[in-house]
CSV table of C-alpha atoms in Angstrom, one decimal:
chain,number,residue,atom,x,y,z
B,256,UNK,CA,148.1,72.9,93.4
B,257,UNK,CA,147.3,75.1,96.4
B,258,UNK,CA,148.2,78.8,96.3
B,259,UNK,CA,148.7,81.2,99.1
B,260,UNK,CA,151.2,83.6,100.7
B,261,UNK,CA,153.7,80.8,100.9
B,262,UNK,CA,152.7,78.4,98.1
B,263,UNK,CA,152.7,80.1,94.7
B,264,UNK,CA,153.5,78.7,91.3
B,265,UNK,CA,156.5,80.1,89.5
B,266,UNK,CA,155.7,81.7,86.1
B,267,UNK,CA,151.9,81.6,86.5
B,268,UNK,CA,150.2,82.0,83.1
B,269,UNK,CA,149.1,85.6,82.7
B,270,UNK,CA,146.3,84.4,80.3
B,271,UNK,CA,144.5,83.1,83.4
B,272,UNK,CA,144.4,86.6,84.9
B,273,UNK,CA,141.4,88.8,84.6
B,274,UNK,CA,141.3,90.6,81.2
B,275,UNK,CA,141.7,94.1,82.8
B,276,UNK,CA,144.8,92.9,84.7
B,277,UNK,CA,146.3,91.3,81.6
B,278,UNK,CA,145.9,94.5,79.6
B,279,UNK,CA,147.4,96.5,82.5
B,280,UNK,CA,150.4,94.3,82.7
B,281,UNK,CA,150.9,94.4,78.9
B,282,UNK,CA,150.6,98.2,78.8
B,283,UNK,CA,153.0,98.7,81.6
B,284,UNK,CA,155.7,96.4,80.2
B,285,UNK,CA,155.3,97.6,76.6
B,286,UNK,CA,155.9,101.2,77.8
B,287,UNK,CA,159.3,100.1,79.3
B,288,UNK,CA,161.0,100.0,76.0
B,289,UNK,CA,159.7,103.4,74.8
B,290,UNK,CA,160.4,104.9,78.2
B,291,UNK,CA,164.1,104.2,78.0
B,292,UNK,CA,164.6,106.2,74.8
B,293,UNK,CA,165.9,109.7,75.2
B,294,UNK,CA,163.6,112.7,75.2
B,295,UNK,CA,164.1,116.1,73.8
B,296,UNK,CA,164.5,119.1,76.2
B,297,UNK,CA,161.2,120.5,77.5
B,298,UNK,CA,160.0,123.6,75.7
B,299,UNK,CA,161.1,126.9,77.3
B,300,UNK,CA,164.4,125.6,78.6
B,301,UNK,CA,167.0,126.7,76.2
B,302,UNK,CA,170.3,124.7,76.3
B,303,UNK,CA,173.3,126.6,77.5
B,304,UNK,CA,176.2,126.0,75.1
B,305,UNK,CA,179.7,125.0,76.3
B,306,UNK,CA,181.1,128.3,74.9
B,307,UNK,CA,179.2,130.2,77.6
B,308,UNK,CA,181.3,128.5,80.3
B,309,UNK,CA,184.5,128.6,78.3
B,310,UNK,CA,184.1,132.4,77.7
B,311,UNK,CA,183.3,133.0,81.4
B,312,UNK,CA,186.3,131.0,82.5
B,313,UNK,CA,188.7,132.8,80.2
B,314,UNK,CA,187.3,136.2,81.1
B,315,UNK,CA,187.2,135.9,84.9
B,316,UNK,CA,189.7,133.2,86.1
B,317,UNK,CA,191.9,134.7,88.8
B,318,UNK,CA,194.9,132.6,87.9
B,319,UNK,CA,194.8,134.1,84.4
B,320,UNK,CA,194.5,137.6,85.8
B,321,UNK,CA,197.5,136.9,88.0
B,322,UNK,CA,199.6,135.7,85.1
B,323,UNK,CA,198.7,138.9,83.2
B,324,UNK,CA,200.2,140.9,86.0
B,325,UNK,CA,203.3,138.8,85.9
B,326,UNK,CA,203.6,139.7,82.2
B,327,UNK,CA,203.3,143.4,83.0
B,328,UNK,CA,205.9,142.9,85.7
B,329,UNK,CA,208.4,141.3,83.3
B,330,UNK,CA,207.8,144.0,80.8
B,331,UNK,CA,208.9,146.7,83.2
B,332,UNK,CA,211.8,144.5,84.5
B,333,UNK,CA,213.1,144.3,80.9
B,334,UNK,CA,213.3,148.1,80.8
B,335,UNK,CA,215.1,148.2,84.2
B,336,UNK,CA,217.5,145.4,83.2
B,337,UNK,CA,218.9,147.5,80.3
B,338,UNK,CA,219.3,150.7,82.4
B,339,UNK,CA,222.7,152.0,83.6
B,340,UNK,CA,223.6,151.8,87.2
B,341,UNK,CA,223.1,155.1,89.1
B,342,UNK,CA,226.1,157.4,89.0
B,343,UNK,CA,228.0,158.2,92.1
B,344,UNK,CA,228.8,161.8,93.3
B,345,UNK,CA,231.0,162.9,96.1
B,346,UNK,CA,232.2,166.0,97.9
B,347,UNK,CA,235.4,165.8,100.0
B,348,UNK,CA,238.6,167.4,101.1
B,349,UNK,CA,242.0,166.3,99.9
B,350,UNK,CA,245.4,166.3,101.6
B,351,UNK,CA,244.6,168.5,104.6
B,352,UNK,CA,247.6,168.7,107.0
B,353,UNK,CA,246.7,167.4,110.4
B,354,UNK,CA,249.0,169.7,112.3
B,355,UNK,CA,247.3,172.9,111.3
B,356,UNK,CA,244.2,171.8,109.5
B,357,UNK,CA,244.8,174.7,107.1
B,358,UNK,CA,243.5,174.7,103.5
B,359,UNK,CA,246.1,177.2,102.4
B,360,UNK,CA,249.3,175.8,103.9
B,361,UNK,CA,250.0,173.1,101.3
B,362,UNK,CA,249.7,173.2,97.5
B,363,UNK,CA,248.0,169.8,97.4
B,364,UNK,CA,245.2,170.6,99.8
B,365,UNK,CA,241.8,171.3,98.3
B,366,UNK,CA,238.1,170.8,98.4
B,367,UNK,CA,236.9,168.3,95.8
B,368,UNK,CA,233.6,167.5,94.1
B,369,UNK,CA,233.4,164.6,91.7
B,370,UNK,CA,231.1,162.1,89.8
B,371,UNK,CA,231.5,158.6,88.5
B,372,UNK,CA,229.6,156.2,86.3
B,373,UNK,CA,229.9,152.5,86.0
B,374,UNK,CA,229.7,151.3,82.3
B,375,UNK,CA,229.2,147.5,81.7
B,376,UNK,CA,231.2,145.7,79.0
B,377,UNK,CA,229.6,146.5,75.6
B,378,UNK,CA,226.7,144.2,74.9
B,379,UNK,CA,226.1,143.2,78.5
B,380,UNK,CA,223.2,145.6,79.1
B,381,UNK,CA,221.4,144.5,75.9
B,382,UNK,CA,221.9,140.9,76.8
B,383,UNK,CA,220.5,141.4,80.3
B,384,UNK,CA,217.5,143.2,78.8
B,385,UNK,CA,217.0,140.4,76.3
B,386,UNK,CA,217.0,137.8,79.1
B,387,UNK,CA,214.1,139.5,80.9
B,388,UNK,CA,212.3,140.0,77.5
B,389,UNK,CA,212.4,136.3,77.0
B,390,UNK,CA,211.0,135.7,80.5
B,391,UNK,CA,208.1,138.0,79.5
B,392,UNK,CA,207.6,136.1,76.3
B,393,UNK,CA,207.7,132.8,78.1
B,394,UNK,CA,205.1,134.2,80.6
B,395,UNK,CA,202.9,135.1,77.7
B,396,UNK,CA,203.0,131.5,76.3
B,397,UNK,CA,202.5,130.2,79.9
B,398,UNK,CA,199.3,132.3,80.0
B,399,UNK,CA,198.2,130.9,76.6
B,400,UNK,CA,198.8,127.3,77.9
B,401,UNK,CA,196.8,128.1,81.1
B,402,UNK,CA,194.0,129.2,78.8
B,403,UNK,CA,194.4,126.1,76.7
B,404,UNK,CA,194.2,123.7,79.7
B,405,UNK,CA,191.4,125.6,81.3
B,406,UNK,CA,189.3,125.5,78.2
B,407,UNK,CA,189.8,121.7,78.0
B,408,UNK,CA,188.9,121.3,81.7
B,409,UNK,CA,185.7,123.2,81.2
B,410,UNK,CA,184.7,121.2,78.2
B,411,UNK,CA,185.4,117.9,80.0
B,412,UNK,CA,183.3,119.0,83.0
B,413,UNK,CA,180.5,120.1,80.6
B,414,UNK,CA,180.5,116.8,78.7
B,415,UNK,CA,180.5,114.8,81.9
B,416,UNK,CA,177.6,116.7,83.4
B,417,UNK,CA,175.7,116.2,80.1
B,418,UNK,CA,176.4,112.5,80.2
B,419,UNK,CA,175.5,112.0,83.9
B,420,UNK,CA,172.2,114.0,83.4
B,421,UNK,CA,171.3,111.9,80.3
B,422,UNK,CA,172.0,108.7,82.2
B,423,UNK,CA,170.1,109.8,85.2
B,424,UNK,CA,167.1,110.6,83.0
B,425,UNK,CA,167.2,107.1,81.6
B,426,UNK,CA,167.4,105.6,85.1
B,427,UNK,CA,164.4,107.7,86.3
B,428,UNK,CA,162.2,106.6,83.4
B,429,UNK,CA,163.2,102.9,84.0
B,430,UNK,CA,162.6,103.4,87.7
B,431,UNK,CA,159.1,104.7,87.1
B,432,UNK,CA,158.4,101.6,84.9
B,433,UNK,CA,159.9,99.3,87.5
B,434,UNK,CA,157.7,100.9,90.1
B,435,UNK,CA,154.6,100.1,88.1
B,436,UNK,CA,155.9,96.5,87.4
B,437,UNK,CA,156.5,96.0,91.1
B,438,UNK,CA,153.0,97.2,91.9
B,439,UNK,CA,151.5,94.8,89.3
B,440,UNK,CA,153.5,91.9,90.7
B,441,UNK,CA,152.3,92.7,94.2
B,442,UNK,CA,148.7,92.7,93.0
B,443,UNK,CA,149.2,89.4,91.2
B,444,UNK,CA,150.8,88.0,94.4
B,445,UNK,CA,147.9,89.2,96.5
B,446,UNK,CA,145.3,87.4,94.3
B,447,UNK,CA,147.4,84.3,94.2
B,448,UNK,CA,148.3,84.6,90.5
B,449,UNK,CA,152.0,85.6,90.9
B,450,UNK,CA,155.0,84.4,92.8
B,451,UNK,CA,156.8,85.8,95.8
B,452,UNK,CA,160.3,85.6,94.0
B,453,UNK,CA,158.9,87.8,91.2
B,454,UNK,CA,157.8,90.5,93.8
B,455,UNK,CA,161.2,90.3,95.5
B,456,UNK,CA,163.1,90.5,92.3
B,457,UNK,CA,161.2,93.5,91.2
B,458,UNK,CA,161.7,95.2,94.6
B,459,UNK,CA,165.5,94.5,94.4
B,460,UNK,CA,165.8,95.9,90.9
B,461,UNK,CA,163.8,99.0,92.0
B,462,UNK,CA,166.1,99.6,95.0
B,463,UNK,CA,169.1,99.2,92.7
B,464,UNK,CA,167.6,101.9,90.5
B,465,UNK,CA,167.3,104.2,93.5
B,466,UNK,CA,171.0,103.6,94.5
B,467,UNK,CA,172.1,104.2,90.9
B,468,UNK,CA,170.1,107.4,90.7
B,469,UNK,CA,171.4,108.7,94.0
B,470,UNK,CA,175.0,108.1,92.8
B,471,UNK,CA,174.3,109.9,89.5
B,472,UNK,CA,172.6,112.8,91.2
B,473,UNK,CA,175.5,113.2,93.6
B,474,UNK,CA,177.9,113.0,90.8
B,475,UNK,CA,176.0,115.7,89.0
B,476,UNK,CA,176.1,118.0,92.0
B,477,UNK,CA,179.9,117.5,92.3
B,478,UNK,CA,180.4,118.2,88.6
B,479,UNK,CA,178.2,121.3,88.7
B,480,UNK,CA,180.3,122.8,91.5
B,481,UNK,CA,183.4,122.0,89.5
B,482,UNK,CA,182.0,123.5,86.3
B,483,UNK,CA,181.0,126.7,88.0
B,484,UNK,CA,184.3,126.9,89.8
B,485,UNK,CA,186.3,126.5,86.6
B,486,UNK,CA,184.1,129.1,85.0
B,487,UNK,CA,184.5,131.6,87.9
B,488,UNK,CA,180.8,131.4,88.6
B,489,UNK,CA,179.2,131.0,92.1
B,490,UNK,CA,179.8,127.3,93.0
B,491,UNK,CA,176.3,126.8,94.2
B,492,UNK,CA,174.6,128.3,91.1
B,493,UNK,CA,172.3,125.8,89.4
B,494,UNK,CA,173.5,124.6,86.0
B,495,UNK,CA,170.7,125.0,83.5
B,496,UNK,CA,170.0,122.5,80.7
B,497,UNK,CA,173.0,121.8,78.6
B,498,UNK,CA,173.3,121.2,74.9
B,499,UNK,CA,172.8,117.5,74.1
B,500,UNK,CA,175.8,115.4,73.2
B,501,UNK,CA,175.7,113.8,69.8
B,502,UNK,CA,177.9,111.2,68.0
B,503,UNK,CA,180.7,112.6,65.9
B,504,UNK,CA,183.8,111.5,64.1
B,505,UNK,CA,187.1,113.5,64.0
B,506,UNK,CA,188.3,113.3,60.5
B,507,UNK,CA,191.9,114.4,61.0
B,508,UNK,CA,195.2,112.4,60.8
B,509,UNK,CA,197.9,112.1,63.4
B,510,UNK,CA,200.3,113.9,61.0
B,511,UNK,CA,198.0,116.9,60.7
B,512,UNK,CA,197.6,117.0,64.5
B,513,UNK,CA,201.4,116.8,64.9
B,514,UNK,CA,201.8,119.9,62.7
B,515,UNK,CA,199.1,121.7,64.7
B,516,UNK,CA,201.0,120.9,67.9
B,517,UNK,CA,204.3,122.2,66.5
B,518,UNK,CA,202.6,125.4,65.4
B,519,UNK,CA,200.2,126.1,68.1
B,520,UNK,CA,200.9,124.4,71.4
B,521,UNK,CA,201.7,127.2,73.8
B,522,UNK,CA,203.7,125.0,76.2
B,523,UNK,CA,206.1,124.1,73.4
B,524,UNK,CA,206.5,127.7,72.4
B,525,UNK,CA,207.3,128.5,76.1
B,526,UNK,CA,210.0,125.9,76.1
B,527,UNK,CA,211.4,127.2,72.8
B,528,UNK,CA,211.6,130.6,74.4
B,529,UNK,CA,213.2,129.1,77.5
B,530,UNK,CA,215.9,127.6,75.2
B,531,UNK,CA,216.6,130.9,73.6
B,532,UNK,CA,216.7,132.5,77.0
B,533,UNK,CA,219.2,129.8,77.9
B,534,UNK,CA,221.5,131.0,75.1
B,535,UNK,CA,221.4,134.5,76.5
B,536,UNK,CA,222.1,133.2,80.0
B,537,UNK,CA,225.2,131.4,78.7
B,538,UNK,CA,226.3,134.6,77.0
B,539,UNK,CA,225.7,136.5,80.2
B,540,UNK,CA,227.8,134.1,82.1
B,541,UNK,CA,230.6,134.6,79.5
B,542,UNK,CA,230.3,138.4,80.0
B,543,UNK,CA,231.2,137.8,83.6
B,544,UNK,CA,234.7,137.2,82.3
B,545,UNK,CA,234.8,140.6,80.7
B,546,UNK,CA,235.8,143.8,82.5
B,547,UNK,CA,233.3,146.5,83.6
B,548,UNK,CA,234.5,150.1,83.5
B,549,UNK,CA,234.1,153.0,85.9
B,550,UNK,CA,234.6,156.5,84.5
B,551,UNK,CA,235.1,159.3,87.1
B,552,UNK,CA,235.9,163.0,87.0
B,553,UNK,CA,236.5,165.5,89.8
B,554,UNK,CA,237.2,169.2,90.4
B,555,UNK,CA,239.3,170.5,93.3
B,556,UNK,CA,239.1,174.0,94.7
B,557,UNK,CA,242.4,175.3,96.2
B,558,UNK,CA,242.9,178.2,98.6
B,559,UNK,CA,245.5,181.0,97.9
B,560,UNK,CA,248.9,180.5,99.4
B,561,UNK,CA,249.8,182.1,102.7
B,562,UNK,CA,251.7,184.8,100.9
B,563,UNK,CA,248.7,185.7,98.8
B,564,UNK,CA,249.8,183.9,95.6
B,565,UNK,CA,246.8,182.6,93.7
B,566,UNK,CA,246.6,178.8,93.3
B,567,UNK,CA,244.8,177.3,90.3
B,568,UNK,CA,242.0,174.9,90.8
B,569,UNK,CA,242.6,171.4,89.6
B,570,UNK,CA,240.6,168.8,87.6
B,571,UNK,CA,241.1,165.0,87.6
B,572,UNK,CA,239.7,162.2,85.4
B,573,UNK,CA,240.0,158.5,85.7
B,574,UNK,CA,238.9,155.2,84.1
B,575,UNK,CA,239.0,152.1,86.2
B,576,UNK,CA,238.0,148.5,85.4
B,577,UNK,CA,237.3,145.2,87.1
B,578,UNK,CA,239.8,142.5,86.6
B,579,UNK,CA,238.1,139.1,86.2
B,580,UNK,CA,241.1,137.1,87.2
B,581,UNK,CA,239.2,134.4,89.1
B,582,UNK,CA,237.8,132.8,85.9
B,583,UNK,CA,238.4,129.2,87.0
B,584,UNK,CA,236.6,129.6,90.3
B,585,UNK,CA,233.9,132.0,89.2
B,586,UNK,CA,233.3,132.5,85.5
B,587,UNK,CA,233.7,129.0,84.2
B,588,UNK,CA,231.4,127.4,86.7
B,589,UNK,CA,228.8,130.0,85.9
B,590,UNK,CA,229.0,129.2,82.2
B,591,UNK,CA,228.6,125.5,82.9
B,592,UNK,CA,225.6,126.2,85.1
B,593,UNK,CA,223.8,128.2,82.5
B,594,UNK,CA,224.7,125.6,79.8
B,595,UNK,CA,223.1,122.9,82.0
B,596,UNK,CA,220.0,125.1,82.4
B,597,UNK,CA,219.7,125.5,78.7
B,598,UNK,CA,220.0,121.7,78.2
B,599,UNK,CA,217.3,121.2,80.8
B,600,UNK,CA,215.0,123.2,78.6
B,601,UNK,CA,216.0,121.2,75.5
B,602,UNK,CA,215.3,118.0,77.3
B,603,UNK,CA,212.0,119.4,78.5
B,604,UNK,CA,211.0,120.1,75.0
B,605,UNK,CA,211.9,116.6,73.9
B,606,UNK,CA,209.8,115.2,76.7
B,607,UNK,CA,206.8,117.3,75.8
B,608,UNK,CA,207.1,116.3,72.2
B,609,UNK,CA,207.0,112.6,73.2
B,610,UNK,CA,204.2,113.1,75.7
B,611,UNK,CA,202.1,115.0,73.1
B,612,UNK,CA,202.8,112.4,70.4
B,613,UNK,CA,201.6,109.7,72.8
B,614,UNK,CA,198.5,111.8,73.7
B,615,UNK,CA,197.6,112.4,70.1
B,616,UNK,CA,198.0,108.8,69.1
B,617,UNK,CA,196.1,107.5,72.1
B,618,UNK,CA,193.3,110.1,71.7
B,619,UNK,CA,192.9,109.3,68.0
B,620,UNK,CA,192.7,105.6,68.7
B,621,UNK,CA,190.2,106.1,71.5
B,622,UNK,CA,188.0,108.5,69.4
B,623,UNK,CA,187.8,106.0,66.6
B,624,UNK,CA,187.0,103.2,69.0
B,625,UNK,CA,184.4,105.2,70.8
B,626,UNK,CA,182.7,106.3,67.6
B,627,UNK,CA,182.6,102.7,66.3
B,628,UNK,CA,181.3,101.3,69.6
B,629,UNK,CA,178.7,104.0,69.9
B,630,UNK,CA,177.4,103.3,66.4
B,631,UNK,CA,177.3,99.6,67.3
B,632,UNK,CA,175.2,100.4,70.4
B,633,UNK,CA,172.8,102.7,68.5
B,634,UNK,CA,172.3,100.6,65.4
B,635,UNK,CA,172.6,97.1,66.7
B,636,UNK,CA,172.8,96.4,70.4
B,637,UNK,CA,170.1,98.7,71.6
B,638,UNK,CA,167.5,97.9,68.9
B,639,UNK,CA,168.1,94.2,69.4
B,640,UNK,CA,167.8,94.5,73.2
B,641,UNK,CA,164.5,96.4,72.8
B,642,UNK,CA,163.2,93.8,70.4
B,643,UNK,CA,164.2,91.2,73.0
B,644,UNK,CA,162.2,93.0,75.6
B,645,UNK,CA,159.1,92.9,73.3
B,646,UNK,CA,159.6,89.2,72.5
B,647,UNK,CA,160.1,88.3,76.2
B,648,UNK,CA,157.0,90.3,77.0
B,649,UNK,CA,154.9,88.2,74.6
B,650,UNK,CA,156.6,85.1,75.9
B,651,UNK,CA,155.9,86.1,79.5
B,652,UNK,CA,152.2,86.8,78.7
B,653,UNK,CA,151.8,83.2,77.4
B,654,UNK,CA,153.8,81.7,80.2
B,655,UNK,CA,156.8,80.6,78.2
B,656,UNK,CA,159.4,82.5,80.3
B,657,UNK,CA,159.5,83.6,83.9
B,658,UNK,CA,159.6,87.0,85.4
B,659,UNK,CA,163.4,87.1,86.0
B,660,UNK,CA,164.1,86.7,82.3
B,661,UNK,CA,161.8,89.5,81.4
B,662,UNK,CA,163.5,91.7,84.1
B,663,UNK,CA,166.9,90.8,82.7
B,664,UNK,CA,166.0,92.0,79.3
B,665,UNK,CA,164.7,95.3,80.6
B,666,UNK,CA,167.8,95.8,82.6
B,667,UNK,CA,169.9,95.0,79.5
B,668,UNK,CA,168.3,97.8,77.6
B,669,UNK,CA,169.0,100.2,80.5
B,670,UNK,CA,172.6,99.2,80.7
B,671,UNK,CA,173.1,99.5,76.9
B,672,UNK,CA,171.5,102.9,77.0
B,673,UNK,CA,173.8,104.0,79.8
B,674,UNK,CA,176.9,102.6,78.1
B,675,UNK,CA,175.9,104.4,74.9
B,676,UNK,CA,175.6,107.7,76.6
B,677,UNK,CA,178.8,107.1,78.5
B,678,UNK,CA,180.6,106.4,75.3
B,679,UNK,CA,179.4,109.6,73.7
B,680,UNK,CA,180.5,111.6,76.8
B,681,UNK,CA,183.9,109.9,76.7
B,682,UNK,CA,184.2,110.9,73.0
B,683,UNK,CA,183.7,114.6,73.9
B,684,UNK,CA,186.1,114.4,76.9
B,685,UNK,CA,188.8,112.7,74.8
B,686,UNK,CA,188.4,115.4,72.2
B,687,UNK,CA,188.9,118.1,74.8
B,688,UNK,CA,192.1,116.3,76.0
B,689,UNK,CA,193.3,116.1,72.4
B,690,UNK,CA,192.7,119.9,72.0
B,691,UNK,CA,194.8,120.5,75.1
B,692,UNK,CA,197.5,118.3,73.7
B,693,UNK,CA,197.7,120.1,70.3
B,694,UNK,CA,196.9,123.6,71.7
B,695,UNK,CA,194.0,124.5,69.4
B,696,UNK,CA,190.2,123.9,69.3
B,697,UNK,CA,189.3,121.3,66.7
B,698,UNK,CA,186.2,121.3,64.6
């Protein structure tokens, strides 16, 4: 059969190639399996642990600093809420006859100085102060929840970067091998010992590797910016090598996680505080139906009579009170409004309990599945796929299979490696979501 640039035999027997070429092909292909396996970090590049970024985020995040100022504001508001209203003082003239404008003509004319103080119904001030104190306590739990969510976000970004980098490293090593394979296939085609489809298939797979690598590198850049931003670091700062991600199993039950959630989840504690604040708001609305008191005292100076008789100065005292007579139109609606607000907090707590129970159950199920599938990849699928590559290599060398089948086996190992790394990354990210759901870091 004639061979040439347009008439090549498919699956040409490599045994008919020159000995040096056969050895080169064998070495290149045999190195493909080993090249896909992960490598340790180069010496001199210490891995930066996730706690470095978590600590930086918790120490420097501006939203956390803003919430701390809100807590300080509420602390001072609680003091103000329990303070009395400012007293009132006055100076005036009393009962001056308008025909003479004389201060000595009439016995009731005088110059008066007085002071008054408004006194809320007993218990109202303490209740007002208690409401703001609960708002401060709620803000403290909100701050703890922000820290809880931020920590989980940092851990997820860290795990995703580690996964993308490991996958990109695998792709780079396979790409380097494919480049050598494509070069060998070109040489075989040039001397009439290969086929054009083999060359084209190799080139297509190589370009697919380039596309895959570009996507992973872009994803890494995006995630690096996100990790630095979450950690309050310069967004463009390079992210050094990260600690490798390893398989793990979370040996904890849903009941244990449920107890941790009830004890530690800041968002739930914030809602509990909001419910207790609702009780105080209802009581405050009820206080609107109680009278407030105004205590006043005054002293009046009188001039001597026109005949020179001395007039005594006079003192007055008075207690007045508000009359909450519009209860139906003012007090009762206020009580109903505050009761509704409290019920909203109760329903919010119920909703959070349901949401967290669902998150805990789903995360535990996913973690168990991820761990089992990752073990399956590591112990069975990847070793068998690598053995398949070696077997196909030998078969290709003796002409029993074609080049496409060999390429499929190499790509299968690549895909299995990527899936395995992605599974481990998902395990870490799911664990971070679970920690956010229960409100505590898990071992």
